[in-house]
């Protein structure tokens, strides 16, 4: 315990060494268990089964892989758009109506803390052909045949949007709350219609939160596979699921590594780009 | 003014519907888990504990639950210890070295889970650890460390940097100052980190899928292998139990959150 305190004084010759000493165990752990193995995995994209770029040729040329990248991007774009459209009103009410803030925070936190598998499973129970919704519809005579809501794109999107909504709601909530509460009434005072006030005042001010939230949703959906695997059709395979299958079922580490690298580069560049945008948008 | 009202009602309506969309499916699953029927009907025809009894008498479910609880406890302790030490070490000073170390510690948050999982599997498989508790604990810990570093780091940032020097001036030894001043102030942050680590481990599926064997499985992996094909109400019972554990942890987290200094929600990025 000695070094910690010495260090928090911010002075003394032992300070620097004690900083490093405290950070070292976690760093070594992350380095050995995470960073090096991930690097090892990625290196196999050029070394497995033979040295060269064959794996990337496979991944970037063969229709199977191009198809699953297209699936992944389509699903991610749709999920992001839906999350923003549904999440904005929630974040808005959460930030502007103090009475509902606590309740809504709770409503968003509960799914945020619960297992993705359980939440996806709940949709299976509801959406299956002999699931609750179809039974209710058939029982009431509204439809003759069950509606196909699962094992297709619809099912994937219903599940993904529910899983990822909190990631757009929380950053948006933060940026709406940061707006000066006098601004919107001021706009109204000066004759702006509510729609105009929203478009010209609130929306521009919440762009950073929106960018952060949307990027987060997009990036997370790029790497998801639980929900698409359970709610999607057999053909609707996504990158992450393919990586898992390449390793678990086919033992093809080279292709799995190449796909991992593609996914990682896409994720990191999107995150970097969004950070740049948010930082730029911020007044200095 | 009328248009303003209309907009507001629209926002409230969407908000209400989204709230239902977020919560209702899980609620329905919990209700069905107490159904007396073997069919997934809603509302259930009657009440019974049969699906829960079924779980208790099925060794595979019982064992997977034990595995998950054990892994969760060990992960939470290990990640909190390593993460808290690192956060304290990173606090206060801004050198390039420390910034680099921080980036490394936070890296598991930004790397897609499937990529982390594949990498970790590659290592632990080479060590011959697959199918052991220690493999699961190791993997979950590395994924949980960033959350602890973030929550404890946030708590440290809100503490007054002048307090410890003041204590030292007044004659406290460094270790007393740490125990009596710093530690109490960052305790909510440490506890939040602990709970984050616990819930992350308990709900984790992707790395666990790689590291589990039929003999050693976490409860989420066991559930995963049972959700393909026909859904049996017994799974609604296990889903409800998993949910119960998460909700207990969330309850504890919101209790801490009321006190000053607890970190808010930590998110990737």
Coordinates of C-alpha atoms in Angstrom, one line a residue:
Chain A
X1 CA 0.0 0.0 0.0
X2 CA 2.9 2.3 0.6
X3 CA 3.7 3.1 -3.0
X4 CA 0.1 4.0 -3.8
X5 CA -0.1 6.7 -1.3
X6 CA 3.4 8.0 -2.0
X7 CA 2.2 8.3 -5.5
X8 CA -1.0 10.1 -4.9
X9 CA 1.1 12.9 -3.3
X10 CA 2.3 13.4 -6.8
X11 CA 5.9 13.9 -5.7
X12 CA 8.9 12.0 -4.6
X13 CA 11.5 9.9 -6.4
X14 CA 9.6 6.6 -5.9
X15 CA 6.5 8.0 -7.6
X16 CA 7.3 7.0 -11.1
X17 CA 8.4 3.5 -10.3
X18 CA 5.4 2.9 -8.1
X19 CA 3.0 4.1 -10.8
X20 CA 4.5 1.5 -13.1
X21 CA 4.5 -1.2 -10.4
X22 CA 0.8 -0.8 -9.9
X23 CA -0.1 -0.8 -13.6
X24 CA 2.3 -3.6 -14.4
X25 CA 0.3 -6.7 -13.3
X26 CA -2.8 -5.7 -15.3
X27 CA -0.7 -4.7 -18.3
X28 CA 1.2 -8.0 -18.4
X29 CA -2.1 -9.9 -18.0
X30 CA -3.8 -8.0 -20.9
X31 CA -0.6 -8.3 -23.0
X32 CA -0.2 -12.0 -22.6
X33 CA -3.8 -13.1 -22.6
X34 CA -5.2 -10.6 -25.1
X35 CA -2.8 -8.5 -27.2
X36 CA -0.3 -11.1 -28.2
X37 CA -2.8 -13.8 -28.9
X38 CA -4.9 -11.5 -31.0
X39 CA -1.7 -10.5 -32.9
X40 CA -0.9 -14.2 -33.3
X41 CA -4.4 -14.9 -34.6
X42 CA -4.1 -12.0 -37.1
X43 CA -0.7 -13.2 -38.3
X44 CA -2.2 -16.5 -39.2
X45 CA -4.1 -14.7 -42.0
X46 CA -0.8 -14.5 -43.9
X47 CA 0.9 -17.7 -42.7
X48 CA -1.8 -20.3 -42.5
X49 CA -1.8 -22.8 -44.3
X50 CA 1.1 -21.2 -46.4
X51 CA 2.8 -17.8 -46.4
X52 CA 1.1 -15.3 -48.7
X53 CA -2.1 -13.4 -49.3
X54 CA -4.2 -16.4 -50.4
X55 CA -6.6 -16.0 -47.5
X56 CA -7.3 -12.4 -48.4
X57 CA -7.8 -13.4 -52.0
X58 CA -10.4 -16.0 -50.8
X59 CA -12.1 -13.6 -48.5
X60 CA -12.3 -10.7 -50.8
X61 CA -13.1 -12.6 -54.0
X62 CA -15.2 -15.6 -53.3
X63 CA -19.0 -14.9 -53.5
X64 CA -19.7 -16.7 -50.2
X65 CA -17.5 -14.3 -48.3
X66 CA -18.6 -11.2 -50.2
X67 CA -22.1 -12.3 -49.6
X68 CA -21.7 -12.5 -45.9
X69 CA -19.9 -9.2 -45.7
X70 CA -22.8 -7.7 -47.6
X71 CA -25.3 -9.3 -45.2
X72 CA -23.3 -7.9 -42.3
X73 CA -23.1 -4.3 -43.6
X74 CA -26.8 -4.3 -44.6
X75 CA -27.9 -5.6 -41.2
X76 CA -25.7 -3.1 -39.4
X77 CA -26.9 -0.1 -41.5
X78 CA -30.5 -1.0 -40.9
X79 CA -30.0 -1.6 -37.2
X80 CA -28.2 1.7 -36.8
X81 CA -30.9 3.7 -38.6
X82 CA -33.7 2.0 -36.6
X83 CA -31.9 2.5 -33.3
X84 CA -31.4 6.2 -34.0
X85 CA -35.0 6.7 -35.0
X86 CA -36.4 4.8 -32.0
X87 CA -33.7 5.9 -29.6
X88 CA -33.9 9.7 -30.2
X89 CA -37.5 10.2 -28.8
X90 CA -36.6 8.1 -25.8
X91 CA -33.5 10.0 -25.0
X92 CA -35.4 13.3 -25.6
X93 CA -38.1 12.4 -23.1
X94 CA -35.6 11.0 -20.7
X95 CA -33.6 14.3 -20.8
X96 CA -36.5 16.8 -20.8
X97 CA -39.0 15.3 -18.5
X98 CA -37.5 15.0 -15.1
X99 CA -40.4 12.9 -13.7
X100 CA -39.7 10.2 -16.2
X101 CA -35.9 10.2 -16.1
X102 CA -35.5 7.6 -13.4
X103 CA -38.2 5.3 -14.8
X104 CA -36.8 5.4 -18.3
X105 CA -33.2 5.0 -17.1
X106 CA -34.3 1.9 -15.4
X107 CA -36.2 0.7 -18.5
X108 CA -33.1 1.1 -20.6
X109 CA -30.6 -0.2 -18.0
X110 CA -32.5 -3.5 -17.4
X111 CA -31.9 -4.8 -21.0
X112 CA -28.5 -3.2 -21.0
X113 CA -27.5 -5.4 -18.0
X114 CA -29.2 -8.6 -19.1
X115 CA -27.7 -11.4 -21.2
X116 CA -28.0 -10.9 -25.0
X117 CA -28.7 -14.6 -25.2
X118 CA -31.7 -14.4 -22.9
X119 CA -33.1 -11.4 -24.7
X120 CA -32.7 -13.0 -28.1
X121 CA -34.3 -16.2 -26.8
X122 CA -37.3 -14.1 -25.6
X123 CA -37.8 -13.1 -29.2
X124 CA -37.7 -16.7 -30.3
X125 CA -40.5 -17.4 -27.9
X126 CA -42.6 -14.5 -29.2
X127 CA -41.9 -14.6 -32.9
X128 CA -41.7 -18.3 -33.9
X129 CA -44.3 -19.8 -36.2
X130 CA -45.9 -21.4 -33.2
X131 CA -44.8 -18.6 -30.9
X132 CA -47.0 -16.3 -28.9
X133 CA -47.6 -13.6 -31.4
X134 CA -48.6 -16.0 -34.2
X135 CA -50.8 -18.1 -31.8
X136 CA -52.6 -15.0 -30.8
X137 CA -53.1 -13.9 -34.4
X138 CA -54.2 -17.3 -35.5
X139 CA -56.5 -17.7 -32.5
X140 CA -58.2 -14.4 -33.2
X141 CA -58.7 -15.3 -36.8
X142 CA -56.8 -12.3 -38.1
X143 CA -54.5 -14.5 -40.2
X144 CA -54.9 -17.9 -41.6
X145 CA -51.3 -18.8 -41.7
X146 CA -48.5 -17.9 -39.3
X147 CA -46.6 -14.8 -40.3
X148 CA -42.9 -15.5 -40.8
X149 CA -41.2 -13.2 -38.4
X150 CA -38.2 -15.2 -37.5
X151 CA -35.3 -16.9 -39.4
X152 CA -35.3 -14.0 -41.8
X153 CA -34.1 -10.4 -41.9
X154 CA -37.1 -9.1 -40.0
X155 CA -36.3 -11.3 -37.1
X156 CA -32.7 -10.3 -37.0
X157 CA -33.6 -6.6 -37.0
X158 CA -36.2 -6.9 -34.3
X159 CA -33.7 -8.6 -32.1
X160 CA -30.6 -6.5 -33.0
X161 CA -32.4 -3.2 -32.5
X162 CA -33.6 -4.3 -29.1
X163 CA -30.2 -5.4 -28.0
X164 CA -28.4 -2.3 -29.2
X165 CA -30.9 0.5 -28.4
X166 CA -29.3 1.4 -25.1
X167 CA -26.0 2.1 -26.8
X168 CA -27.6 5.0 -28.7
X169 CA -29.9 6.2 -26.0
X170 CA -27.3 6.8 -23.3
X171 CA -24.9 9.0 -25.4
X172 CA -27.9 10.9 -26.8
X173 CA -29.4 11.5 -23.4
X174 CA -26.1 13.0 -22.3
X175 CA -25.9 15.4 -25.2
X176 CA -29.5 16.5 -25.0
X177 CA -29.2 17.1 -21.3
X178 CA -26.1 19.3 -21.9
X179 CA -28.2 21.7 -24.0
X180 CA -29.0 24.9 -22.3
X181 CA -32.7 24.5 -21.3
X182 CA -33.4 28.1 -22.3
X183 CA -32.5 27.6 -25.9
X184 CA -35.6 25.8 -27.2
X185 CA -38.0 28.3 -25.6
X186 CA -35.9 31.1 -27.0
X187 CA -36.2 29.6 -30.5
X188 CA -39.9 29.3 -30.1
X189 CA -40.1 32.9 -28.8
X190 CA -38.4 34.1 -31.9
X191 CA -41.1 32.5 -34.0
X192 CA -39.6 29.1 -34.9
X193 CA -42.0 26.3 -35.2
X194 CA -41.3 23.3 -33.0
X195 CA -40.1 21.3 -36.0
X196 CA -37.8 24.1 -37.1
X197 CA -36.5 24.7 -33.6
X198 CA -35.7 21.0 -33.4
X199 CA -34.0 20.8 -36.7
X200 CA -32.0 24.1 -36.4
X201 CA -31.2 24.1 -32.7
X202 CA -31.5 20.8 -30.9
X203 CA -30.5 18.4 -33.6
X204 CA -27.2 20.2 -34.5
X205 CA -26.3 20.4 -30.8
X206 CA -26.8 16.7 -30.3
X207 CA -24.8 15.6 -33.4
X208 CA -21.8 14.5 -31.2
X209 CA -24.0 12.3 -29.1
X210 CA -25.7 11.0 -32.2
X211 CA -22.4 10.3 -33.9
X212 CA -21.1 8.4 -30.8
X213 CA -24.2 6.4 -30.4
X214 CA -24.7 5.5 -34.0
X215 CA -21.1 4.5 -34.5
X216 CA -21.2 2.4 -31.4
X217 CA -24.4 0.6 -32.6
X218 CA -22.9 0.2 -36.1
X219 CA -19.6 -1.2 -34.9
X220 CA -21.2 -3.5 -32.4
X221 CA -23.6 -4.9 -35.0
X222 CA -20.7 -5.5 -37.4
X223 CA -19.2 -7.9 -34.8
X224 CA -22.4 -9.5 -33.4
X225 CA -23.4 -13.1 -34.1
X226 CA -25.6 -14.3 -31.3
X227 CA -28.7 -12.5 -32.5
X228 CA -28.3 -13.1 -36.2
X229 CA -27.4 -16.8 -35.6
X230 CA -30.6 -17.4 -33.6
X231 CA -33.1 -15.1 -35.4
X232 CA -31.7 -15.1 -38.9
X233 CA -32.2 -17.3 -41.8
X234 CA -29.8 -20.0 -42.7
X235 CA -28.5 -17.9 -45.6
X236 CA -28.2 -14.8 -43.5
X237 CA -24.8 -15.6 -42.0
X238 CA -22.7 -12.7 -40.7
X239 CA -18.9 -12.2 -40.5
X240 CA -18.7 -12.9 -36.8
X241 CA -20.7 -16.2 -37.1
X242 CA -18.5 -17.2 -40.0
X243 CA -15.3 -16.6 -38.0
X244 CA -16.7 -18.8 -35.2
X245 CA -17.7 -21.6 -37.7
X246 CA -14.4 -21.4 -39.6
X247 CA -12.6 -22.1 -36.3
X248 CA -15.1 -24.4 -34.6
X249 CA -16.3 -26.5 -37.5
X250 CA -13.9 -26.2 -40.3
X251 CA -10.6 -25.5 -38.5
X252 CA -9.7 -23.0 -41.1
X253 CA -7.6 -20.6 -39.1
X254 CA -6.2 -18.8 -42.1
X255 CA -9.6 -17.7 -43.4
X256 CA -10.9 -17.0 -39.9
X257 CA -7.9 -14.8 -39.3
X258 CA -8.3 -12.9 -42.5
X259 CA -12.0 -12.3 -41.7
X260 CA -11.0 -11.1 -38.2
X261 CA -8.5 -8.7 -39.7
X262 CA -11.1 -7.3 -42.0
X263 CA -13.6 -6.9 -39.1
X264 CA -11.0 -5.4 -36.8
X265 CA -9.7 -2.8 -39.4
X266 CA -13.3 -1.8 -40.2
X267 CA -14.2 -1.4 -36.5
X268 CA -11.1 0.5 -35.6
X269 CA -11.2 2.9 -38.5
X270 CA -14.9 3.6 -37.9
X271 CA -14.3 4.3 -34.3
X272 CA -11.3 6.5 -35.1
X273 CA -13.2 8.4 -37.7
X274 CA -16.2 9.0 -35.4
X275 CA -13.9 10.2 -32.6
X276 CA -12.4 12.7 -35.1
X277 CA -15.8 13.9 -36.1
X278 CA -17.0 14.4 -32.5
X279 CA -13.8 16.2 -31.5
X280 CA -14.0 18.5 -34.5
X281 CA -17.6 19.3 -33.8
X282 CA -16.8 20.3 -30.3
X283 CA -16.1 24.0 -29.8
X284 CA -12.6 24.5 -28.4
Chain B
X1 CA -48.4 25.8 -29.7
X2 CA -50.7 23.0 -31.0
X3 CA -47.9 21.6 -33.3
X4 CA -45.6 21.6 -30.2
X5 CA -48.1 19.5 -28.3
X6 CA -48.4 17.1 -31.2
X7 CA -44.7 16.6 -31.4
X8 CA -44.5 16.1 -27.6
X9 CA -47.2 13.5 -27.7
X10 CA -45.5 11.8 -30.6
X11 CA -42.3 11.6 -28.6
X12 CA -44.1 10.2 -25.6
X13 CA -45.9 7.6 -27.7
X14 CA -42.7 6.4 -29.3
X15 CA -41.1 6.4 -26.0
X16 CA -43.8 4.3 -24.4
X17 CA -43.8 1.8 -27.2
X18 CA -40.0 1.5 -27.1
X19 CA -40.2 0.9 -23.3
X20 CA -42.6 -2.0 -24.0
X21 CA -40.4 -3.3 -26.7
X22 CA -37.4 -3.3 -24.4
X23 CA -39.0 -4.9 -21.4
X24 CA -42.0 -6.9 -22.4
X25 CA -40.3 -9.9 -24.1
X26 CA -38.2 -10.6 -21.0
X27 CA -41.2 -10.2 -18.7
X28 CA -43.2 -12.7 -20.8
X29 CA -40.5 -15.2 -20.7
X30 CA -40.4 -15.0 -16.9
X31 CA -44.1 -15.4 -16.7
X32 CA -44.1 -18.4 -19.0
X33 CA -41.4 -20.1 -16.9
X34 CA -44.0 -20.5 -14.2
X35 CA -46.5 -22.1 -16.6
X36 CA -48.1 -25.4 -15.8
X37 CA -48.3 -26.2 -19.5
X38 CA -45.7 -27.8 -21.7
X39 CA -46.8 -25.6 -24.5
X40 CA -45.6 -22.0 -24.8
X41 CA -49.0 -20.4 -24.2
X42 CA -49.7 -16.9 -22.9
X43 CA -51.2 -16.3 -20.5
X44 CA -50.2 -19.6 -18.9
X45 CA -53.1 -21.9 -18.0
X46 CA -51.8 -22.3 -14.5
X47 CA -49.0 -21.8 -12.1
X48 CA -46.3 -24.4 -11.3
X49 CA -42.7 -24.7 -10.3
X50 CA -42.2 -27.8 -12.6
X51 CA -39.7 -26.2 -15.0
X52 CA -37.6 -25.0 -12.1
X53 CA -37.8 -28.5 -10.5
X54 CA -36.8 -29.9 -13.9
X55 CA -33.7 -27.7 -13.9
X56 CA -32.7 -28.8 -10.4
X57 CA -33.0 -32.4 -11.2
X58 CA -31.1 -32.2 -14.5
X59 CA -27.4 -32.5 -13.7
X60 CA -26.2 -30.6 -16.8
X61 CA -28.1 -27.5 -15.9
X62 CA -27.2 -27.7 -12.3
X63 CA -23.5 -28.1 -13.0
X64 CA -23.4 -25.3 -15.6
X65 CA -25.0 -23.0 -13.1
X66 CA -22.3 -23.8 -10.5
X67 CA -19.6 -23.3 -13.1
X68 CA -21.0 -19.9 -14.0
X69 CA -21.2 -18.8 -10.4
X70 CA -17.7 -19.9 -9.7
X71 CA -16.2 -18.3 -12.8
X72 CA -18.2 -15.1 -12.0
X73 CA -16.9 -14.8 -8.5
X74 CA -13.3 -15.5 -9.4
X75 CA -13.4 -13.2 -12.4
X76 CA -14.9 -10.3 -10.4
X77 CA -12.2 -10.6 -7.7
X78 CA -9.3 -10.9 -10.1
X79 CA -10.4 -8.2 -12.5
X80 CA -11.2 -5.8 -9.6
X81 CA -7.8 -6.3 -8.0
X82 CA -5.8 -5.9 -11.2
X83 CA -8.1 -3.1 -12.5
X84 CA -8.1 -1.1 -9.3
X85 CA -4.3 -1.3 -9.0
X86 CA -3.9 -0.2 -12.6
X87 CA -6.4 2.7 -12.2
X88 CA -4.7 4.0 -9.1
X89 CA -1.3 3.7 -10.9
X90 CA -2.6 5.6 -13.9
X91 CA -4.3 8.4 -12.0
X92 CA -2.9 11.8 -11.5
X93 CA 0.0 11.7 -13.9
X94 CA -0.1 12.1 -17.6
X95 CA 3.0 10.7 -19.2
X96 CA 3.1 9.2 -22.6
X97 CA 4.1 5.8 -21.2
X98 CA 1.1 5.7 -18.9
X99 CA -1.2 6.8 -21.7
X100 CA 0.0 4.0 -23.8
X101 CA -0.5 1.5 -21.0
X102 CA -4.0 2.8 -20.6
X103 CA -4.8 2.3 -24.2
X104 CA -3.5 -1.3 -24.0
X105 CA -5.7 -1.9 -20.9
X106 CA -8.8 -0.5 -22.6
X107 CA -8.1 -2.4 -25.9
X108 CA -10.4 -5.4 -25.1
X109 CA -13.4 -2.9 -25.2
X110 CA -12.8 -1.8 -28.8
X111 CA -11.7 -5.1 -30.4
X112 CA -14.8 -7.0 -31.7
X113 CA -15.6 -9.8 -29.2
X114 CA -15.4 -12.5 -31.7
X115 CA -11.8 -11.5 -32.6
X116 CA -10.8 -11.3 -28.9
X117 CA -12.5 -14.7 -28.4
X118 CA -10.7 -16.4 -31.3
X119 CA -7.3 -15.0 -30.1
X120 CA -7.8 -16.0 -26.5
X121 CA -8.9 -19.4 -27.6
X122 CA -5.8 -19.8 -29.8
X123 CA -3.6 -19.1 -26.7
X124 CA -5.5 -21.2 -24.1
X125 CA -5.9 -24.1 -26.5
X126 CA -2.2 -24.1 -27.0
X127 CA -1.8 -24.2 -23.2
X128 CA -4.2 -27.1 -23.0
X129 CA -6.6 -25.2 -20.8
X130 CA -9.8 -25.5 -22.8
X131 CA -12.6 -26.9 -20.7
X132 CA -11.2 -25.7 -17.4
X133 CA -12.5 -23.1 -14.9
X134 CA -9.2 -21.3 -15.0
X135 CA -9.4 -20.8 -18.8
X136 CA -12.9 -19.2 -18.4
X137 CA -11.7 -17.0 -15.5
X138 CA -8.6 -15.9 -17.4
X139 CA -10.6 -15.0 -20.5
X140 CA -13.4 -13.2 -18.7
X141 CA -10.9 -11.3 -16.5
X142 CA -9.1 -9.8 -19.5
X143 CA -12.4 -8.7 -20.9
X144 CA -13.6 -7.2 -17.6
X145 CA -10.4 -5.3 -16.7
X146 CA -11.3 -2.2 -18.9
X147 CA -14.6 -1.8 -17.1
X148 CA -12.9 -1.8 -13.7
X149 CA -10.1 0.6 -14.9
X150 CA -12.9 2.9 -16.2
X151 CA -15.1 2.9 -13.1
X152 CA -12.3 3.2 -10.6
X153 CA -10.6 5.8 -12.9
X154 CA -13.8 7.9 -12.9
X155 CA -14.0 7.7 -9.1
X156 CA -10.4 8.8 -8.8
X157 CA -11.0 11.8 -11.1
X158 CA -13.7 13.1 -8.9
X159 CA -11.7 13.0 -5.7
X160 CA -9.9 16.2 -4.6
X161 CA -6.2 15.7 -5.4
X162 CA -5.3 17.9 -2.4
X163 CA -6.7 15.6 0.2
X164 CA -3.8 13.1 0.4
X165 CA -1.0 15.7 0.6
X166 CA -3.1 17.4 3.3
X167 CA -3.3 14.1 5.3
X168 CA 0.5 13.7 4.9
X169 CA 1.2 17.2 6.1
X170 CA -0.9 16.4 9.1
X171 CA 1.3 13.5 9.9
X172 CA -0.4 10.5 8.3
X173 CA 1.9 7.8 6.9
X174 CA 1.3 7.2 3.2
X175 CA -0.4 3.9 3.8
X176 CA -2.7 5.4 6.4
X177 CA -3.5 8.2 4.0
X178 CA -4.4 5.7 1.3
X179 CA -6.5 3.5 3.5
X180 CA -8.3 6.3 5.3
X181 CA -8.7 8.9 2.5
X182 CA -8.3 7.5 -1.0
X183 CA -9.9 4.1 -0.5
X184 CA -13.1 5.3 1.1
X185 CA -13.5 7.9 -1.6
X186 CA -13.1 5.4 -4.5
X187 CA -14.9 2.5 -2.9
X188 CA -18.2 3.1 -4.9
X189 CA -16.1 3.0 -8.1
X190 CA -14.4 -0.2 -7.1
X191 CA -17.8 -1.8 -6.2
X192 CA -19.3 -0.7 -9.5
X193 CA -16.3 -2.2 -11.3
X194 CA -16.7 -5.4 -9.4
X195 CA -20.4 -5.6 -10.3
X196 CA -19.7 -4.8 -14.0
X197 CA -17.1 -7.6 -14.0
X198 CA -19.5 -10.0 -12.4
X199 CA -22.3 -9.4 -14.8
X200 CA -20.0 -9.5 -17.8
X201 CA -18.7 -12.8 -16.7
X202 CA -22.1 -14.3 -15.9
X203 CA -23.7 -13.2 -19.2
X204 CA -20.7 -13.9 -21.4
X205 CA -21.3 -16.3 -24.2
X206 CA -18.8 -15.9 -27.1
X207 CA -15.5 -16.6 -25.5
X208 CA -17.2 -19.2 -23.3
X209 CA -18.4 -21.0 -26.4
X210 CA -14.8 -21.5 -27.5
X211 CA -13.5 -22.5 -24.1
X212 CA -16.3 -24.8 -22.9
X213 CA -16.4 -28.5 -23.3
X214 CA -19.4 -30.7 -22.7
X215 CA -18.1 -31.4 -19.2
X216 CA -17.3 -27.8 -18.2
X217 CA -19.9 -25.4 -19.5
X218 CA -21.2 -22.0 -18.4
X219 CA -24.9 -21.7 -18.1
X220 CA -25.1 -19.4 -21.2
X221 CA -23.2 -22.0 -23.3
X222 CA -25.6 -24.7 -21.9
X223 CA -28.5 -22.6 -22.9
X224 CA -27.1 -21.8 -26.3
X225 CA -26.8 -25.5 -27.1
X226 CA -30.5 -26.0 -26.2
X227 CA -32.1 -23.1 -28.0
X228 CA -31.7 -24.5 -31.5
X229 CA -34.7 -26.5 -32.5
X230 CA -37.9 -26.9 -30.5
X231 CA -38.1 -24.5 -27.5
X232 CA -39.0 -26.2 -24.3
X233 CA -40.4 -24.3 -21.4
X234 CA -37.5 -25.5 -19.3
X235 CA -35.3 -23.1 -21.1
X236 CA -37.6 -20.2 -20.1
X237 CA -36.8 -21.2 -16.5
X238 CA -33.1 -21.1 -17.1
X239 CA -33.5 -17.8 -19.0
X240 CA -35.4 -16.4 -16.0
X241 CA -32.7 -17.5 -13.6
X242 CA -29.9 -15.9 -15.7
X243 CA -32.0 -12.7 -15.7
X244 CA -32.5 -12.9 -11.9
X245 CA -28.7 -13.0 -11.4
X246 CA -28.3 -9.9 -13.7
X247 CA -31.1 -8.1 -12.0
X248 CA -29.6 -8.7 -8.5
X249 CA -26.3 -7.3 -9.7
X250 CA -28.1 -4.3 -11.3
X251 CA -30.0 -3.7 -8.0
X252 CA -26.7 -3.7 -6.1
X253 CA -25.2 -1.4 -8.7
X254 CA -28.1 1.2 -8.5
X255 CA -27.8 1.1 -4.7
X256 CA -24.1 2.2 -5.0
X257 CA -25.0 4.6 -7.8
X258 CA -27.0 6.8 -5.3
X259 CA -23.8 7.5 -3.4
X260 CA -21.3 10.0 -4.7
X261 CA -18.4 8.9 -6.8
X262 CA -19.9 5.8 -8.5
X263 CA -19.1 5.7 -12.1
X264 CA -22.0 6.0 -14.6
X265 CA -22.6 3.4 -17.3
X266 CA -19.4 2.3 -18.9
X267 CA -19.7 1.7 -22.6
X268 CA -17.3 0.5 -25.2
X269 CA -15.5 3.4 -27.0

